Short mmCIF file of C-alpha atoms in Angstrom, two decimals:
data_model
loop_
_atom_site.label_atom_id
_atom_site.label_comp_id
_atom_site.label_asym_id
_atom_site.label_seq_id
_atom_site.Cartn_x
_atom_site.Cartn_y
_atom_site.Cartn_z
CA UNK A 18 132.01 151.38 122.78
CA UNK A 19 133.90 153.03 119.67
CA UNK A 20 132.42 154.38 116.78
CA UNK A 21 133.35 151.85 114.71
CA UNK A 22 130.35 149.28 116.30
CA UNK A 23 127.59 151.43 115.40
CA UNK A 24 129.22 151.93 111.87
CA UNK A 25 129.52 148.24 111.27
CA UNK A 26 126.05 147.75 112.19
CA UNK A 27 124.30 150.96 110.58
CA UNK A 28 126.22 149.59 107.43
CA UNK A 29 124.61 146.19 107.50
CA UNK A 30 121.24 147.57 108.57
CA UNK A 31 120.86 151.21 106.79
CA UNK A 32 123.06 150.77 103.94
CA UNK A 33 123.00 147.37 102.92
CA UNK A 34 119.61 145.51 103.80
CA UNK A 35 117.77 148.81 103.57
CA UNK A 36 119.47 151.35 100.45
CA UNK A 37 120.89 148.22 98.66
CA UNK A 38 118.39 145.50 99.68
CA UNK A 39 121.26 143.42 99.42
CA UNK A 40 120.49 139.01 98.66
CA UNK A 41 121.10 136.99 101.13
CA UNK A 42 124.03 135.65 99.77
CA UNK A 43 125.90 138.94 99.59
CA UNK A 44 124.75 140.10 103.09
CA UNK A 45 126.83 136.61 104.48
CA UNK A 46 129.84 137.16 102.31
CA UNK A 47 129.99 141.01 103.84
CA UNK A 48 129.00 139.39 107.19
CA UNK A 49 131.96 136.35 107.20
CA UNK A 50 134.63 139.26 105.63
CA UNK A 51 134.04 141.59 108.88
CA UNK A 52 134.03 138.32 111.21
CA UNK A 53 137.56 137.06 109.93
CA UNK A 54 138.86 140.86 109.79
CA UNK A 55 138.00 141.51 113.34
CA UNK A 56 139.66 138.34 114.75
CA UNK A 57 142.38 139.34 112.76
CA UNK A 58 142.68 142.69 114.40
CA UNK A 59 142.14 141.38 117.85
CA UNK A 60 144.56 139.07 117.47
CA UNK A 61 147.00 141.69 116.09
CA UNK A 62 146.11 144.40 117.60
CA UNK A 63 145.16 143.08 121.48
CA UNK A 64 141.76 145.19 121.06
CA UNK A 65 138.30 143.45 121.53
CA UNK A 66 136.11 144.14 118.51
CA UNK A 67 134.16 146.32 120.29
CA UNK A 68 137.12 148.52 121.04
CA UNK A 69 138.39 148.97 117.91
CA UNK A 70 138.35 152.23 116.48
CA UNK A 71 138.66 153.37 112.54
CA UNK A 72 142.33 154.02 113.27
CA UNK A 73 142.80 150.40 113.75
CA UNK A 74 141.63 149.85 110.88
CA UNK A 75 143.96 151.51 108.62
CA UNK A 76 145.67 150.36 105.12
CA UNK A 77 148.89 148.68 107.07
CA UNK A 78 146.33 146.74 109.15
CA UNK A 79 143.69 145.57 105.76
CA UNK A 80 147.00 145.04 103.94
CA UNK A 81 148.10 142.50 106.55
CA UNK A 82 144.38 141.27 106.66
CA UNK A 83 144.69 140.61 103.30
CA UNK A 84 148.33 138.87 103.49
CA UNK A 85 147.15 136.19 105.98
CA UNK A 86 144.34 135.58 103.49
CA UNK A 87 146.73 134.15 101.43
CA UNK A 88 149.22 133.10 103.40
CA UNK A 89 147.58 131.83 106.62
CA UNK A 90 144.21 130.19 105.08
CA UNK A 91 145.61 129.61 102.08
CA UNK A 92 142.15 131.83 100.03
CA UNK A 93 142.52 132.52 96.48
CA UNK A 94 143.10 135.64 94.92
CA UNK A 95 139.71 135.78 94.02
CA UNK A 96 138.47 135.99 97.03
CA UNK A 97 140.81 137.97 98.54
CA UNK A 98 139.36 140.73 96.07
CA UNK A 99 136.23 139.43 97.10
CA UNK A 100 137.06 140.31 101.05
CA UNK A 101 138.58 143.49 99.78
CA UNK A 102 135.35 144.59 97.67
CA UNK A 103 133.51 144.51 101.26
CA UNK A 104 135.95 146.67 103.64
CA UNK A 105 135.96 149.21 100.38
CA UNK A 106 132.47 149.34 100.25
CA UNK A 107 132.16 149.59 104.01
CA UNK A 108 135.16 152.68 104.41
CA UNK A 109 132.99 154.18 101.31
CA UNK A 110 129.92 154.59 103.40
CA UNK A 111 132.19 155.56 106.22
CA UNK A 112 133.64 158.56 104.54
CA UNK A 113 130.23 160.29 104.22
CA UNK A 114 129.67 159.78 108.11
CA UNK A 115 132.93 160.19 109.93
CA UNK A 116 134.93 162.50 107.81
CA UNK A 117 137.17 163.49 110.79
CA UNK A 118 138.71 159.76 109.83
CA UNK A 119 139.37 160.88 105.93
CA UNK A 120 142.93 160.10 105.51
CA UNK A 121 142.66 156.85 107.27
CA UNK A 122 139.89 156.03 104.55
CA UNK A 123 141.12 157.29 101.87
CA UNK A 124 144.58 155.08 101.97
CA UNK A 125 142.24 152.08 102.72
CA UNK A 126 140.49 152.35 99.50
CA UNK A 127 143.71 153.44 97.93
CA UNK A 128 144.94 149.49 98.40
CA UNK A 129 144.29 147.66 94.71
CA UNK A 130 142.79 144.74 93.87
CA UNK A 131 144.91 142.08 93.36
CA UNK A 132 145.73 140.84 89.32
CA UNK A 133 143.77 137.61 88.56
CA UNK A 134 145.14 134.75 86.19
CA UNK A 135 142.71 133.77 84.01
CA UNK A 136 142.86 129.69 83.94
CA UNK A 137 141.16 128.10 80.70
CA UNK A 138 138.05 126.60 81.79
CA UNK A 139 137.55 123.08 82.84
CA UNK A 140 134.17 120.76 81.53
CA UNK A 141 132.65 117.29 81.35
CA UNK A 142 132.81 116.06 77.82
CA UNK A 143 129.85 113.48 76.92
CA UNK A 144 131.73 110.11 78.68
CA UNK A 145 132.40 112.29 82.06
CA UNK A 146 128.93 113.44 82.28
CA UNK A 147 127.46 109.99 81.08
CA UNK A 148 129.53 108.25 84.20
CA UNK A 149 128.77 110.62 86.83
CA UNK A 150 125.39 110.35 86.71
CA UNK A 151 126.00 106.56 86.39
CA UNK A 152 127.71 106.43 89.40
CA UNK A 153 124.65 107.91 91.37
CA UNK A 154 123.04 105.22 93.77
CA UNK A 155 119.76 104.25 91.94
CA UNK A 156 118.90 102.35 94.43
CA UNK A 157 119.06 104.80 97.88
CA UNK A 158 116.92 108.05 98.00
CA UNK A 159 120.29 109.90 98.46
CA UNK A 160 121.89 108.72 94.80
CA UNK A 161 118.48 109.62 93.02
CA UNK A 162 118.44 112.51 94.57
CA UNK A 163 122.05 113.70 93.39
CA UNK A 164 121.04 112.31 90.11
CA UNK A 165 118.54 114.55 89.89
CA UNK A 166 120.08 117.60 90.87
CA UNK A 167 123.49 116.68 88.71
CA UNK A 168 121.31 115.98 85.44
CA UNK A 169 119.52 119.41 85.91
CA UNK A 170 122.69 121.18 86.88
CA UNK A 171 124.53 119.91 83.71
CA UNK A 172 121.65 120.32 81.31
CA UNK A 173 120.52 123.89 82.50
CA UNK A 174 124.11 125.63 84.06
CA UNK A 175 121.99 126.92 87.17
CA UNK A 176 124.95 128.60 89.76
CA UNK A 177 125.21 125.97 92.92
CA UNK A 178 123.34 128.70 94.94
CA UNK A 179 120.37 129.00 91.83
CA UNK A 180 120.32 125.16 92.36
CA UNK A 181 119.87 125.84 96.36
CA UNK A 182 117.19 128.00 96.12
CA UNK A 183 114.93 126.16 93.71
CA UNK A 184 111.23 125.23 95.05
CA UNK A 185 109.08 121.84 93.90
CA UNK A 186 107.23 124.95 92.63
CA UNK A 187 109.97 126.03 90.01
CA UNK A 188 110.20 122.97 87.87
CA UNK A 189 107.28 122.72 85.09
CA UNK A 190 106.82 120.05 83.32
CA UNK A 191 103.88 121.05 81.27
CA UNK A 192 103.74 122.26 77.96
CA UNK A 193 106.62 123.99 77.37
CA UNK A 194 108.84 122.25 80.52
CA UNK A 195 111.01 124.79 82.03
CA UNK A 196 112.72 125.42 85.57
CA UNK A 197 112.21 129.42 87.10
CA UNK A 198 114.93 130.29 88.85
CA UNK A 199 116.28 133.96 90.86
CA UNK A 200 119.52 134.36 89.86
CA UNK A 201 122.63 136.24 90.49
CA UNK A 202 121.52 140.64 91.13
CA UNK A 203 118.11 139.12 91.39
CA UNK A 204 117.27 138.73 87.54
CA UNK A 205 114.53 136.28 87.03
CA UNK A 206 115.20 133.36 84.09
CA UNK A 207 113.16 130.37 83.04
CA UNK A 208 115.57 128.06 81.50
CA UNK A 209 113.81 125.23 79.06
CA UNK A 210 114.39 121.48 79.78
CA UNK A 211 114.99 118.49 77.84
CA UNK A 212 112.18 115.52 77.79
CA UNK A 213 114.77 113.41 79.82
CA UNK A 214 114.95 115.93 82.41
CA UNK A 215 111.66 116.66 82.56
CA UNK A 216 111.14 112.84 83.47
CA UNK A 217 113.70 112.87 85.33
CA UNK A 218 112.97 115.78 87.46
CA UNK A 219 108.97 114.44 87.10
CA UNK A 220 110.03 111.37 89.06
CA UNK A 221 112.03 112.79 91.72
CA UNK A 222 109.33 115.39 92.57
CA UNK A 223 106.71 112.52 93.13
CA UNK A 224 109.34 110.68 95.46
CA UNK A 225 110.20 114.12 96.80
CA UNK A 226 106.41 114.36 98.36
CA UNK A 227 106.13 117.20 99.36
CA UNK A 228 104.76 121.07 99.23
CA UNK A 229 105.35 123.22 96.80
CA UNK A 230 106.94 125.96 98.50
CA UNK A 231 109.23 122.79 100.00
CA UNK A 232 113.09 123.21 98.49
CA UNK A 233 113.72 121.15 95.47
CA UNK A 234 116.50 119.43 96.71
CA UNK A 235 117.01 118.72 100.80
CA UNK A 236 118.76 116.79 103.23
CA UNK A 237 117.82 113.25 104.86
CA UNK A 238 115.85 115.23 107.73
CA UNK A 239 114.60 117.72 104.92
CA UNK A 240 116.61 120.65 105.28
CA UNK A 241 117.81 122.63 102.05
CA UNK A 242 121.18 121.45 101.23
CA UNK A 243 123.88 123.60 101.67
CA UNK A 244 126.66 124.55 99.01
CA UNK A 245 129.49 122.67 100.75
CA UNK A 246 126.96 119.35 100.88
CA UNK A 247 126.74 119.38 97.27
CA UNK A 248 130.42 119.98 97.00
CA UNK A 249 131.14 117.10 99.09
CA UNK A 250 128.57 114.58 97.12
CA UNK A 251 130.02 115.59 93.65
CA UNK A 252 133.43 114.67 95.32
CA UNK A 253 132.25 111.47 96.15
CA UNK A 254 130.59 110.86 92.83
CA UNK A 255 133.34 111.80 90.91
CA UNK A 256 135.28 109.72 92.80
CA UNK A 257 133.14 106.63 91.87
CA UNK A 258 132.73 107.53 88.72
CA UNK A 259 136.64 107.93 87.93
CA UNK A 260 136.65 103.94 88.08
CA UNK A 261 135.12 103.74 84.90
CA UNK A 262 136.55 107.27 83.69
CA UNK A 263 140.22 107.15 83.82
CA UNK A 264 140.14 110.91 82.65
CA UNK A 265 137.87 112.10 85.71
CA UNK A 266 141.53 111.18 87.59
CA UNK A 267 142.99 114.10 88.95
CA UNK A 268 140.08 116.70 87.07
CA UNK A 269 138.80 119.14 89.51
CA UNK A 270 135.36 118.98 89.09
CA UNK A 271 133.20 121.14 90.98
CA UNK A 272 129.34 122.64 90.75
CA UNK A 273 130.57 124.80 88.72
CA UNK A 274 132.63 122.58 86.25
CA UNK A 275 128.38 121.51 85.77
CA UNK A 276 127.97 125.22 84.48
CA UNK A 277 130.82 125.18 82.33
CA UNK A 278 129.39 122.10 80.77
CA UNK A 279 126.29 123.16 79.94
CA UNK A 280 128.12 126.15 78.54
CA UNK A 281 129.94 123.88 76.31
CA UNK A 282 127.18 121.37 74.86
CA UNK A 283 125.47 124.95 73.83
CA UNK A 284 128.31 126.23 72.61
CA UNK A 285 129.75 123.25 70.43
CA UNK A 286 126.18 122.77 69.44
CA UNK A 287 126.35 125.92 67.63
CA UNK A 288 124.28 128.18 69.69
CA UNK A 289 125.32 131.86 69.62
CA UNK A 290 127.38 133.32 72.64
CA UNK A 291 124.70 135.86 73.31
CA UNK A 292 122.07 133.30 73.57
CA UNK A 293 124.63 131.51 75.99
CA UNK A 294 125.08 134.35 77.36
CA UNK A 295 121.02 134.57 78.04
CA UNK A 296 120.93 131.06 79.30
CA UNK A 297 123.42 131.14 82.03
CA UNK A 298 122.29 134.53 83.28
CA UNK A 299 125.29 136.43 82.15
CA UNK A 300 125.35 140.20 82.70
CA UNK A 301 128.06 141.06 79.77
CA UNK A 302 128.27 138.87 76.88
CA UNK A 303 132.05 138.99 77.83
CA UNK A 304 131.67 136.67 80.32
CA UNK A 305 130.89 134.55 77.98
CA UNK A 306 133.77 134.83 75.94
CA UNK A 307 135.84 132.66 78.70
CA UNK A 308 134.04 129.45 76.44
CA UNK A 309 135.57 129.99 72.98
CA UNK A 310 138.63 130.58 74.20
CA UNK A 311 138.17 127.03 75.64
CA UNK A 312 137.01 125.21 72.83
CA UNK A 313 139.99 123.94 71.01
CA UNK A 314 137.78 122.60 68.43
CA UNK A 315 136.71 126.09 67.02
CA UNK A 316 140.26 126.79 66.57
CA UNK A 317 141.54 124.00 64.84
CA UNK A 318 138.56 125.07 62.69
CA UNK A 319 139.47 128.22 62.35
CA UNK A 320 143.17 127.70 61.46
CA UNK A 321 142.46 125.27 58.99
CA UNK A 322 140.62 127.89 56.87
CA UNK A 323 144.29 129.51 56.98
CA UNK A 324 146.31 129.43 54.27
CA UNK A 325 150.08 129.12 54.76
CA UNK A 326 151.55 132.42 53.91
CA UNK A 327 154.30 131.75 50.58
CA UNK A 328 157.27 133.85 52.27
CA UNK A 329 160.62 132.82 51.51
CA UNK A 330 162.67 131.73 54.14
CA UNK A 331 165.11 133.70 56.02
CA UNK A 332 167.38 133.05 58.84
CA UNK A 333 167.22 133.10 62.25
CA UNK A 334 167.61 136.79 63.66
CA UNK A 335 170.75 137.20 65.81
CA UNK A 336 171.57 140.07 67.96
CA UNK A 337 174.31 141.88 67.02
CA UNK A 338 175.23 143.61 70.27
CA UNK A 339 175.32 141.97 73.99
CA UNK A 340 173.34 144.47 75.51
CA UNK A 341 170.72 143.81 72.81
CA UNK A 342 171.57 139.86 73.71
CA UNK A 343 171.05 140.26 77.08
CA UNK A 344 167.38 142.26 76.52
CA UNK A 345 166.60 139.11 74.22
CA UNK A 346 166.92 137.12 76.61
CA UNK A 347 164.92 138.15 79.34
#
């Protein structure tokens, strides 16, 4: 065995679960990164994992890592930055324990993340929200269920893996109704509910049955659901709905869309971006920015407070060289 094994696993163990006290969440993203980069390399490289040394590891082999990514499995910039933030962060520890390996290292955290297009948000506006919790199954523990979890997800913006995580114990519906969730870098938030989704939530706890330390929302056999389970039932739902929504056609709608929408109401509403920004669990308020760039209605606002400037009208410039032309043109 290489030294690379005992790395890996002094990383995972010593720096991350112990220095770090990494979530859960990030300690499987770190752990599925190193399990597709390895079968990578041993499919590359002819090496069993356990054989692979830093060497093989170096920026020609991450930079093809990173090209079948995309290419192969078809991943997303995003997380192909997301992949990339791991192996730096490993290499980084490495460099303070095997410094006989320093050029290798160096030119693997020399390799840049990858530029980002920033896509315009997508919501539900009132109709699209109103019909896909209207498509939810009353009448099967399965449709109240989602009905549930989609009303709370769209009136509070909890993250898909806040929603996960939730206990019976977490909702209160009290005085002063509110649901306590641990969110993203493990910042506590109690986020306030409406009197429908307190009754909601009220009624699905009492079907629900069960301890208080039980999840929130589980499975048929009473398992926590997963992310890709409520992935797959807002597909389906969205697919039901779009019978009586022409405009949920062709709208990529995921948990996250749910986020965005709650982001919306509070923003159209008139709520101030850094109380959004409090309410979602933001760490910047920039984040939060992402919204009013979406909201075409504060726009139009703004631009009809705009004058039209009086200028007299001139022609059309022209180039007066072809060089220039050609420049112009690009």
């Amino acid at each position: 065995m290489t030294s690379f094994a005992p790395l890996l696993q002094s990383f995972f163990t010593d720096r991350l679960m112990t220095q770090r006290q990494a979530s859960p969440n990030t300690i499987a993203s770190y752990r599925d990164t190193f399990k597709l980069l390895l079968g990578h390399v041993q499919e590359q490289a002819g090496k069993a994992p356990s054989a692979l040394t830093i060497s093989d590891l170096d920026a020609g082999a991450i930079t093809g890592f990173l090209t079948y990514l995309e290419t192969v499995r078809g991943n997303s910039i995003r997380t192909r930055n997301t992949r990339l933030a791991a192996i730096h962060s490993l290499f980084t520890y490495a460099a303070l324990r095997h410094p006989e390996h320093a050029a290798v290292i160096q030119r693997v955290l020399a390799i840049p993340t990858a530029r980002i297009q920033r896509n315009i948000v997508s919501w539900l506006d009132q109709d699209e929200a109103d019909a896909l919790l209207a498509a939810c199954n009353q009448d099967t523990r399965t449709g109240r269920r989602d009905y549930a979890l989609f009303s709370l997800a769209i009136q509070t913006g909890l993250r898909v893996s806040e929603l996960i995580g939730l206990n019976i114990a977490d909702i209160h519906t009290g005085a002063g109704p509110h649901v306590h969730c641990l969110g993203k870098g493990r910042k506590e938030r109690r986020t306030p509910l409406l009197p429908a989704v307190v009754a909601i939530m009220g009624h699905w706890i009492q079907e629900r049955n069960a301890t208080a330390d039980a999840a929130l929302f589980a499975t048929t056999t009473g398992r926590r659901l997963s992310r890709d389970a409520i992935e797959q039932r807002l597909r389906v739902t969205v697919a039901t709905a779009a019978a009586s929504c022409p405009s949920l056609n062709g709208k990529r709608v995921t948990a996250h869309t749910m986020r965005h929408t709650a982001a919306m109401r509070l923003l159209q509403s008139g709520v101030d971006t850094t109380v959004i920004a409090l309410w979602l669990g933001h760490e910047q308020i920039s984040t939060t920015n992402i919204y009013i760039h979406a909201d075409m209605t504060l726009k139009e606002n703004a631009i009809a407070k705009v004058a039209p400037p009086k200028a007299a009208a001139q022609d059309r410039y022209q180039p007066t060289d072809t060089v220039i032309a050609f420049l112009e043109a690009l």
